[in-house]
Amino acid sequence: MESTYRIKGATGDWEVVIGLEVHAQVTSNAKLFSGAATAFGAEPNSQVSLVDAAMPGMLPVPNRECIRQAVRTGLAIDAQINKWSRFDRKNYFYADLPQGYQISQLYHPLVGEGAIEIEDDDAVKTIGVERIHVEQDAGKLMHDQHPTRSYVDLNRSGVALMEIVSRPDMRSPAEAGAYLTKLRSILRYVGSCDGNMDQGSMRADVNVSVRKPGDELGTRTETKNVNSVRFVIAAIEHEAKRQVAVLEDGGAIQQETRLFNPDTGTTRSMRSKEDAHDYRYFPDPDLLPLELTDEFIDGIRATLPEMPDQKKARFVEQFGLKPYDAGVLAGDKASSDFFEQVAEGRDARVAANWVTGELFGALNKLGKDIDESPVSAEQLGELIDLISDNTISGRIAKDVFEIMLETGDAPGKIVEDKGLKQVTDTGAIEAIVDEILAANPEKVAEAKEKPKLAGWFVGQVMKASQGKANPAMVNEILAKKLGG
Ligand code: ADP
Ligand code: MG
């Protein structure tokens, strides 16, 4: 990854150690142990079954689709799939948890050791994944000030989450950001989580400690529920500096749970950290252990799509893209699909330039995702065709692209309507050239001595033709006329 990240202190340099626990909402129409729906933004308490409301006597029934999604995710990161796993109860009291316990997996998770590769242009680093287990989400509390009242929305209660626990293998905020971005990309590729952090579908608990390089691991703090890559980076930067200041001051780090404040970019203490025994974990007697067959696992393996790393390698190999561009495109499934559609039957490098350059730039400005792009892949492809068959120049194409963004019109229609067709008629171009040469006799004399000055005439001719003259032909004709 990037060069070694260190925090300077009065007593020397400090190293930062980071481990992330990511909660990812499983893409599934129904909850982990009930048939209630899981749509985002529904009317409060409209998606709650008797199981989710913890009515006495209700029994949980595992949702096969949720298990399948977690196994898909495990296979996508080359993890050990445990054919025998079990659900445990994590007991605690809170108003958003009517059962009084969360069904989770502490002792025997569904997915064991795996790994995720993060990279810079040249260096690749492997971040270990300790486990992925499946668990229920809790409900949500809402508080009113006037009058003082609290409300419970149980729509999220019982929604399936995957908790993806990394090893403490990251050494800088940038590495943590790269890990999270890569993990989100993988989840979206396999379709096991939509990765929408702003809707809470993916959130990270950020574990941070500091130490002098070479020392044992330091005591960590855990900053809960950070919901964007940018905030994870900010939380780590703040927390690491805070810890260094405490330690250099002769203090000790308390193992505690902290909260991130996005407005100030700081963290504050929420509570001292519980240990597992505080939760009185025990196997859930309502649920049998999960036993997976080889057929079930192999069946899922057979349907795994091409993953981002493989796709990047293919883009470099098959299309000759630069590794950086290939990585940018392959990192996002929707972008890579869009690109491949544009590249189909065309010069792929030209297609990649348009997608990563003009299109991404425009989308960025508009604040839109690629699947909301005002220009379709088909239209962008058509625009590239108009350049390659000399209907328009690359310069004019950029103007046409701007109009496409605004109007959503097809490029052919825009070129037709606005009369932007490139002038390739030798006679017409020659006429413009002659006019300009005649108007500038001294410059002509100079240019005959210094051929480099011909560039000035190219500019004048292009301007006079409103950018429509074919630049290669302009060059050729000028060279002939000035060469003598
Ligand atoms: P818990 O379940 O109590 O949160 P775990 O031991 O399972 O604790 O670790 C949770 C996370 O904390 C993991 O992502 C792990 O990588 C990270 N972690 C553990 N020790 C440290 C440390 N000293 N510094 C930073 N992160 C750590
Ligand atoms: Mg934890």
PDB file of C-alpha atoms in Angstrom, residues 132-348:
ATOM      1  CA  ILE A 132     -18.206 -14.056   8.933  1.00  0.00           C
ATOM      2  CA  HIS A 133     -21.178 -14.849  11.091  1.00  0.00           C
ATOM      3  CA  VAL A 134     -24.881 -14.327  10.595  1.00  0.00           C
ATOM      4  CA  GLU A 135     -27.049 -12.487  13.105  1.00  0.00           C
ATOM      5  CA  GLN A 136     -30.265 -10.508  13.564  1.00  0.00           C
ATOM      6  CA  ASP A 137     -30.513  -6.746  13.441  1.00  0.00           C
ATOM      7  CA  ALA A 138     -32.408  -4.897  16.193  1.00  0.00           C
ATOM      8  CA  GLY A 139     -35.231  -2.367  15.822  1.00  0.00           C
ATOM      9  CA  LYS A 140     -34.819   1.377  15.862  1.00  0.00           C
ATOM     10  CA  LEU A 141     -35.732   3.938  18.516  1.00  0.00           C
ATOM     11  CA  MET A 142     -36.965   7.405  17.642  1.00  0.00           C
ATOM     12  CA  HIS A 143     -37.138  10.175  20.167  1.00  0.00           C
ATOM     13  CA  ASP A 144     -39.402  13.237  20.268  1.00  0.00           C
ATOM     14  CA  GLN A 145     -38.491  16.250  22.382  1.00  0.00           C
ATOM     15  CA  HIS A 146     -41.902  17.953  22.669  1.00  0.00           C
ATOM     16  CA  PRO A 147     -43.509  16.172  24.329  1.00  0.00           C
ATOM     17  CA  THR A 148     -40.739  13.841  25.444  1.00  0.00           C
ATOM     18  CA  ARG A 149     -41.610  10.485  23.957  1.00  0.00           C
ATOM     19  CA  SER A 150     -39.778   7.542  22.467  1.00  0.00           C
ATOM     20  CA  TYR A 151     -41.055   5.306  19.704  1.00  0.00           C
ATOM     21  CA  VAL A 152     -39.925   1.889  18.530  1.00  0.00           C
ATOM     22  CA  ASP A 153     -39.857   0.878  14.868  1.00  0.00           C
ATOM     23  CA  LEU A 154     -39.398  -2.887  14.548  1.00  0.00           C
ATOM     24  CA  ASN A 155     -39.059  -2.977  10.742  1.00  0.00           C
ATOM     25  CA  ARG A 156     -35.361  -3.781  11.047  1.00  0.00           C
ATOM     26  CA  SER A 157     -35.901  -6.222  13.895  1.00  0.00           C
ATOM     27  CA  GLY A 158     -34.783  -9.646  12.695  1.00  0.00           C
ATOM     28  CA  VAL A 159     -33.268  -8.447   9.406  1.00  0.00           C
ATOM     29  CA  ALA A 160     -30.280 -10.641   8.515  1.00  0.00           C
ATOM     30  CA  LEU A 161     -26.811  -9.179   8.939  1.00  0.00           C
ATOM     31  CA  MET A 162     -23.428 -10.596   8.139  1.00  0.00           C
ATOM     32  CA  GLU A 163     -20.719  -9.537  10.552  1.00  0.00           C
ATOM     33  CA  ILE A 164     -17.437  -9.608   8.686  1.00  0.00           C
ATOM     34  CA  VAL A 165     -14.527  -9.431  11.124  1.00  0.00           C
ATOM     35  CA  SER A 166     -11.067  -8.524   9.872  1.00  0.00           C
ATOM     36  CA  ARG A 167      -7.758  -9.341  11.498  1.00  0.00           C
ATOM     37  CA  PRO A 168      -5.934  -6.323  12.947  1.00  0.00           C
ATOM     38  CA  ASP A 169      -3.897  -6.186   9.720  1.00  0.00           C
ATOM     39  CA  MET A 170      -4.380  -2.595   8.585  1.00  0.00           C
ATOM     40  CA  ARG A 171      -1.708  -0.003   9.349  1.00  0.00           C
ATOM     41  CA  SER A 172      -3.092   3.293   8.061  1.00  0.00           C
ATOM     42  CA  PRO A 173      -6.400   5.080   7.571  1.00  0.00           C
ATOM     43  CA  ALA A 174      -5.920   4.746   3.803  1.00  0.00           C
ATOM     44  CA  GLU A 175      -5.566   0.960   4.102  1.00  0.00           C
ATOM     45  CA  ALA A 176      -8.768   0.774   6.123  1.00  0.00           C
ATOM     46  CA  GLY A 177     -10.499   2.870   3.460  1.00  0.00           C
ATOM     47  CA  ALA A 178      -9.191   0.605   0.707  1.00  0.00           C
ATOM     48  CA  TYR A 179     -10.313  -2.507   2.607  1.00  0.00           C
ATOM     49  CA  LEU A 180     -13.816  -1.168   3.099  1.00  0.00           C
ATOM     50  CA  THR A 181     -14.091  -0.087  -0.521  1.00  0.00           C
ATOM     51  CA  LYS A 182     -12.886  -3.475  -1.716  1.00  0.00           C
ATOM     52  CA  LEU A 183     -15.213  -5.341   0.621  1.00  0.00           C
ATOM     53  CA  ARG A 184     -18.157  -3.274  -0.610  1.00  0.00           C
ATOM     54  CA  SER A 185     -17.184  -3.999  -4.201  1.00  0.00           C
ATOM     55  CA  ILE A 186     -17.080  -7.753  -3.467  1.00  0.00           C
ATOM     56  CA  LEU A 187     -20.456  -7.684  -1.691  1.00  0.00           C
ATOM     57  CA  ARG A 188     -22.006  -5.873  -4.650  1.00  0.00           C
ATOM     58  CA  TYR A 189     -20.450  -8.265  -7.164  1.00  0.00           C
ATOM     59  CA  VAL A 190     -21.916 -11.314  -5.457  1.00  0.00           C
ATOM     60  CA  GLY A 191     -25.128  -9.448  -4.665  1.00  0.00           C
ATOM     61  CA  SER A 192     -25.169 -10.403  -0.986  1.00  0.00           C
ATOM     62  CA  CYS A 193     -25.458  -6.790   0.255  1.00  0.00           C
ATOM     63  CA  ASP A 194     -26.276  -3.600  -1.626  1.00  0.00           C
ATOM     64  CA  GLY A 195     -23.399  -1.820   0.138  1.00  0.00           C
ATOM     65  CA  ASN A 196     -25.369   1.417   0.550  1.00  0.00           C
ATOM     66  CA  MET A 197     -23.658   2.857   3.589  1.00  0.00           C
ATOM     67  CA  ASP A 198     -25.839   5.980   3.636  1.00  0.00           C
ATOM     68  CA  GLN A 199     -28.925   3.780   4.105  1.00  0.00           C
ATOM     69  CA  GLY A 200     -27.235   1.818   6.861  1.00  0.00           C
ATOM     70  CA  SER A 201     -26.908  -1.386   4.811  1.00  0.00           C
ATOM     71  CA  MET A 202     -23.224  -1.462   5.635  1.00  0.00           C
ATOM     72  CA  ARG A 203     -21.580   0.017   8.714  1.00  0.00           C
ATOM     73  CA  ALA A 204     -18.245  -0.488  10.403  1.00  0.00           C
ATOM     74  CA  ASP A 205     -17.059  -0.825  13.961  1.00  0.00           C
ATOM     75  CA  VAL A 206     -13.563   0.588  13.878  1.00  0.00           C
ATOM     76  CA  ASN A 207     -10.993  -0.939  16.242  1.00  0.00           C
ATOM     77  CA  VAL A 208      -7.883   1.166  16.685  1.00  0.00           C
ATOM     78  CA  SER A 209      -4.751   0.867  18.805  1.00  0.00           C
ATOM     79  CA  VAL A 210      -1.300   2.408  18.601  1.00  0.00           C
ATOM     80  CA  ARG A 211       2.151   1.068  19.462  1.00  0.00           C
ATOM     81  CA  LYS A 212       5.812   1.726  18.910  1.00  0.00           C
ATOM     82  CA  PRO A 213       6.862  -0.217  15.790  1.00  0.00           C
ATOM     83  CA  GLY A 214       7.891  -3.743  16.816  1.00  0.00           C
ATOM     84  CA  ASP A 215       6.052  -3.668  20.168  1.00  0.00           C
ATOM     85  CA  GLU A 216       3.171  -5.951  21.184  1.00  0.00           C
ATOM     86  CA  LEU A 217      -0.354  -4.893  20.180  1.00  0.00           C
ATOM     87  CA  GLY A 218      -1.660  -2.011  22.263  1.00  0.00           C
ATOM     88  CA  THR A 219      -5.047  -1.722  23.970  1.00  0.00           C
ATOM     89  CA  ARG A 220      -7.742  -0.874  21.420  1.00  0.00           C
ATOM     90  CA  THR A 221     -10.872   1.185  21.412  1.00  0.00           C
ATOM     91  CA  GLU A 222     -13.868   0.368  19.253  1.00  0.00           C
ATOM     92  CA  THR A 223     -15.731   3.185  17.502  1.00  0.00           C
ATOM     93  CA  LYS A 224     -19.223   1.964  16.662  1.00  0.00           C
ATOM     94  CA  ASN A 225     -21.399   2.173  13.554  1.00  0.00           C
ATOM     95  CA  VAL A 226     -19.370   4.434  11.317  1.00  0.00           C
ATOM     96  CA  ASN A 227     -21.308   4.733   8.075  1.00  0.00           C
ATOM     97  CA  SER A 228     -19.041   5.992   5.305  1.00  0.00           C
ATOM     98  CA  VAL A 229     -15.527   5.325   4.051  1.00  0.00           C
ATOM     99  CA  ARG A 230     -14.638   8.958   4.615  1.00  0.00           C
ATOM    100  CA  PHE A 231     -15.849   8.824   8.225  1.00  0.00           C
ATOM    101  CA  VAL A 232     -13.923   5.609   8.902  1.00  0.00           C
ATOM    102  CA  ILE A 233     -10.747   7.339   7.748  1.00  0.00           C
ATOM    103  CA  ALA A 234     -11.519  10.440   9.839  1.00  0.00           C
ATOM    104  CA  ALA A 235     -12.368   8.347  12.918  1.00  0.00           C
ATOM    105  CA  ILE A 236      -9.066   6.459  12.703  1.00  0.00           C
ATOM    106  CA  GLU A 237      -7.025   9.629  12.220  1.00  0.00           C
ATOM    107  CA  HIS A 238      -8.645  11.260  15.210  1.00  0.00           C
ATOM    108  CA  GLU A 239      -8.594   8.209  17.453  1.00  0.00           C
ATOM    109  CA  ALA A 240      -4.950   7.339  16.746  1.00  0.00           C
ATOM    110  CA  LYS A 241      -3.797  10.871  17.546  1.00  0.00           C
ATOM    111  CA  ARG A 242      -5.876  10.914  20.709  1.00  0.00           C
ATOM    112  CA  GLN A 243      -4.346   7.644  21.876  1.00  0.00           C
ATOM    113  CA  VAL A 244      -0.814   8.834  21.189  1.00  0.00           C
ATOM    114  CA  ALA A 245      -1.479  12.005  23.197  1.00  0.00           C
ATOM    115  CA  VAL A 246      -2.858   9.975  26.137  1.00  0.00           C
ATOM    116  CA  LEU A 247       0.083   7.548  26.130  1.00  0.00           C
ATOM    117  CA  GLU A 248       2.729  10.241  25.770  1.00  0.00           C
ATOM    118  CA  ASP A 249       1.098  12.013  28.668  1.00  0.00           C
ATOM    119  CA  GLY A 250       1.817   8.935  30.785  1.00  0.00           C
ATOM    120  CA  GLY A 251      -1.801   7.725  30.670  1.00  0.00           C
ATOM    121  CA  ALA A 252      -3.268   4.374  29.646  1.00  0.00           C
ATOM    122  CA  ILE A 253      -5.839   3.549  26.964  1.00  0.00           C
ATOM    123  CA  GLN A 254      -9.120   2.214  28.316  1.00  0.00           C
ATOM    124  CA  GLN A 255     -10.636  -0.606  26.296  1.00  0.00           C
ATOM    125  CA  GLU A 256     -13.920   1.104  25.533  1.00  0.00           C
ATOM    126  CA  THR A 257     -16.663   1.697  23.021  1.00  0.00           C
ATOM    127  CA  ARG A 258     -16.633   5.120  21.398  1.00  0.00           C
ATOM    128  CA  LEU A 259     -18.912   7.124  19.133  1.00  0.00           C
ATOM    129  CA  PHE A 260     -17.893   9.090  16.061  1.00  0.00           C
ATOM    130  CA  ASN A 261     -19.295  12.562  15.521  1.00  0.00           C
ATOM    131  CA  PRO A 262     -19.368  13.283  11.769  1.00  0.00           C
ATOM    132  CA  ASP A 263     -19.825  17.016  12.346  1.00  0.00           C
ATOM    133  CA  THR A 264     -16.595  17.436  14.294  1.00  0.00           C
ATOM    134  CA  GLY A 265     -14.620  14.425  13.021  1.00  0.00           C
ATOM    135  CA  THR A 266     -13.937  13.401  16.629  1.00  0.00           C
ATOM    136  CA  THR A 267     -14.746  10.379  18.781  1.00  0.00           C
ATOM    137  CA  ARG A 268     -16.033  10.322  22.341  1.00  0.00           C
ATOM    138  CA  SER A 269     -16.407   7.651  24.972  1.00  0.00           C
ATOM    139  CA  MET A 270     -19.789   5.906  25.062  1.00  0.00           C
ATOM    140  CA  ARG A 271     -19.275   3.111  27.578  1.00  0.00           C
ATOM    141  CA  SER A 272     -16.567   0.795  28.823  1.00  0.00           C
ATOM    142  CA  LYS A 273     -16.371  -2.240  26.608  1.00  0.00           C
ATOM    143  CA  GLU A 274     -18.305  -5.354  27.537  1.00  0.00           C
ATOM    144  CA  ASP A 275     -16.636  -8.724  27.310  1.00  0.00           C
ATOM    145  CA  ALA A 276     -18.324 -11.737  25.775  1.00  0.00           C
ATOM    146  CA  HIS A 277     -19.197 -13.148  29.217  1.00  0.00           C
ATOM    147  CA  ASP A 278     -21.216 -10.028  30.023  1.00  0.00           C
ATOM    148  CA  TYR A 279     -23.714 -11.173  27.408  1.00  0.00           C
ATOM    149  CA  ARG A 280     -24.210 -14.665  28.853  1.00  0.00           C
ATOM    150  CA  TYR A 281     -23.944 -16.216  25.408  1.00  0.00           C
ATOM    151  CA  PHE A 282     -25.433 -19.704  25.079  1.00  0.00           C
ATOM    152  CA  PRO A 283     -26.607 -21.886  22.163  1.00  0.00           C
ATOM    153  CA  ASP A 284     -30.144 -20.968  21.100  1.00  0.00           C
ATOM    154  CA  PRO A 285     -32.349 -23.924  22.129  1.00  0.00           C
ATOM    155  CA  ASP A 286     -34.991 -22.970  19.537  1.00  0.00           C
ATOM    156  CA  LEU A 287     -32.632 -23.623  16.636  1.00  0.00           C
ATOM    157  CA  LEU A 288     -30.910 -26.754  15.431  1.00  0.00           C
ATOM    158  CA  PRO A 289     -27.280 -26.462  14.328  1.00  0.00           C
ATOM    159  CA  LEU A 290     -26.907 -25.525  10.671  1.00  0.00           C
ATOM    160  CA  GLU A 291     -25.572 -28.385   8.625  1.00  0.00           C
ATOM    161  CA  LEU A 292     -24.577 -27.689   5.046  1.00  0.00           C
ATOM    162  CA  THR A 293     -24.105 -30.330   2.390  1.00  0.00           C
ATOM    163  CA  ASP A 294     -21.311 -30.295  -0.178  1.00  0.00           C
ATOM    164  CA  GLU A 295     -23.955 -30.023  -2.895  1.00  0.00           C
ATOM    165  CA  PHE A 296     -25.328 -26.847  -1.321  1.00  0.00           C
ATOM    166  CA  ILE A 297     -21.875 -25.250  -1.100  1.00  0.00           C
ATOM    167  CA  ASP A 298     -20.695 -26.427  -4.521  1.00  0.00           C
ATOM    168  CA  GLY A 299     -23.946 -25.256  -6.059  1.00  0.00           C
ATOM    169  CA  ILE A 300     -23.285 -21.753  -4.761  1.00  0.00           C
ATOM    170  CA  ARG A 301     -19.647 -21.866  -5.850  1.00  0.00           C
ATOM    171  CA  ALA A 302     -20.737 -22.717  -9.380  1.00  0.00           C
ATOM    172  CA  THR A 303     -22.827 -19.544  -9.639  1.00  0.00           C
ATOM    173  CA  LEU A 304     -20.198 -17.091  -8.372  1.00  0.00           C
ATOM    174  CA  PRO A 305     -19.570 -14.317 -10.884  1.00  0.00           C
ATOM    175  CA  GLU A 306     -16.176 -13.084 -12.073  1.00  0.00           C
ATOM    176  CA  MET A 307     -14.775 -11.118  -9.117  1.00  0.00           C
ATOM    177  CA  PRO A 308     -13.256  -7.596  -9.254  1.00  0.00           C
ATOM    178  CA  ASP A 309      -9.597  -8.759  -9.198  1.00  0.00           C
ATOM    179  CA  GLN A 310     -10.193 -11.270 -11.978  1.00  0.00           C
ATOM    180  CA  LYS A 311     -12.068  -8.700 -14.017  1.00  0.00           C
ATOM    181  CA  LYS A 312      -9.285  -6.151 -13.593  1.00  0.00           C
ATOM    182  CA  ALA A 313      -6.724  -8.685 -14.815  1.00  0.00           C
ATOM    183  CA  ARG A 314      -8.941  -9.497 -17.793  1.00  0.00           C
ATOM    184  CA  PHE A 315      -9.365  -5.829 -18.710  1.00  0.00           C
ATOM    185  CA  VAL A 316      -5.588  -5.408 -18.764  1.00  0.00           C
ATOM    186  CA  GLU A 317      -5.047  -8.616 -20.707  1.00  0.00           C
ATOM    187  CA  GLN A 318      -7.959  -8.538 -23.145  1.00  0.00           C
ATOM    188  CA  PHE A 319      -8.248  -4.804 -23.776  1.00  0.00           C
ATOM    189  CA  GLY A 320      -4.756  -3.508 -23.003  1.00  0.00           C
ATOM    190  CA  LEU A 321      -6.068  -1.073 -20.393  1.00  0.00           C
ATOM    191  CA  LYS A 322      -3.691   0.549 -17.939  1.00  0.00           C
ATOM    192  CA  PRO A 323      -3.896  -1.315 -14.591  1.00  0.00           C
ATOM    193  CA  TYR A 324      -5.128   1.852 -12.896  1.00  0.00           C
ATOM    194  CA  ASP A 325      -8.014   2.369 -15.332  1.00  0.00           C
ATOM    195  CA  ALA A 326      -8.800  -1.350 -15.282  1.00  0.00           C
ATOM    196  CA  GLY A 327      -8.968  -1.215 -11.482  1.00  0.00           C
ATOM    197  CA  VAL A 328     -11.235   1.826 -11.438  1.00  0.00           C
ATOM    198  CA  LEU A 329     -13.642   0.214 -13.893  1.00  0.00           C
ATOM    199  CA  ALA A 330     -13.586  -3.276 -12.378  1.00  0.00           C
ATOM    200  CA  GLY A 331     -13.964  -1.938  -8.846  1.00  0.00           C
ATOM    201  CA  ASP A 332     -17.595  -1.111  -9.486  1.00  0.00           C
ATOM    202  CA  LYS A 333     -19.800  -3.711 -11.128  1.00  0.00           C
ATOM    203  CA  ALA A 334     -22.169  -1.230 -12.748  1.00  0.00           C
ATOM    204  CA  SER A 335     -19.246   0.784 -14.181  1.00  0.00           C
ATOM    205  CA  SER A 336     -17.549  -2.293 -15.571  1.00  0.00           C
ATOM    206  CA  ASP A 337     -20.786  -3.463 -17.208  1.00  0.00           C
ATOM    207  CA  PHE A 338     -21.274  -0.006 -18.725  1.00  0.00           C
ATOM    208  CA  PHE A 339     -17.699   0.056 -20.012  1.00  0.00           C
ATOM    209  CA  GLU A 340     -17.929  -3.406 -21.557  1.00  0.00           C
ATOM    210  CA  GLN A 341     -21.076  -2.406 -23.365  1.00  0.00           C
ATOM    211  CA  VAL A 342     -19.360   0.705 -24.794  1.00  0.00           C
ATOM    212  CA  ALA A 343     -16.209  -1.253 -25.688  1.00  0.00           C
ATOM    213  CA  GLU A 344     -18.094  -4.001 -27.524  1.00  0.00           C
ATOM    214  CA  GLY A 345     -16.850  -3.911 -31.120  1.00  0.00           C
ATOM    215  CA  ARG A 346     -14.854  -0.696 -30.580  1.00  0.00           C
ATOM    216  CA  ASP A 347     -11.382   0.418 -29.519  1.00  0.00           C
ATOM    217  CA  ALA A 348     -11.559  -0.495 -25.822  1.00  0.00           C
TER     218      ALA A 348
END
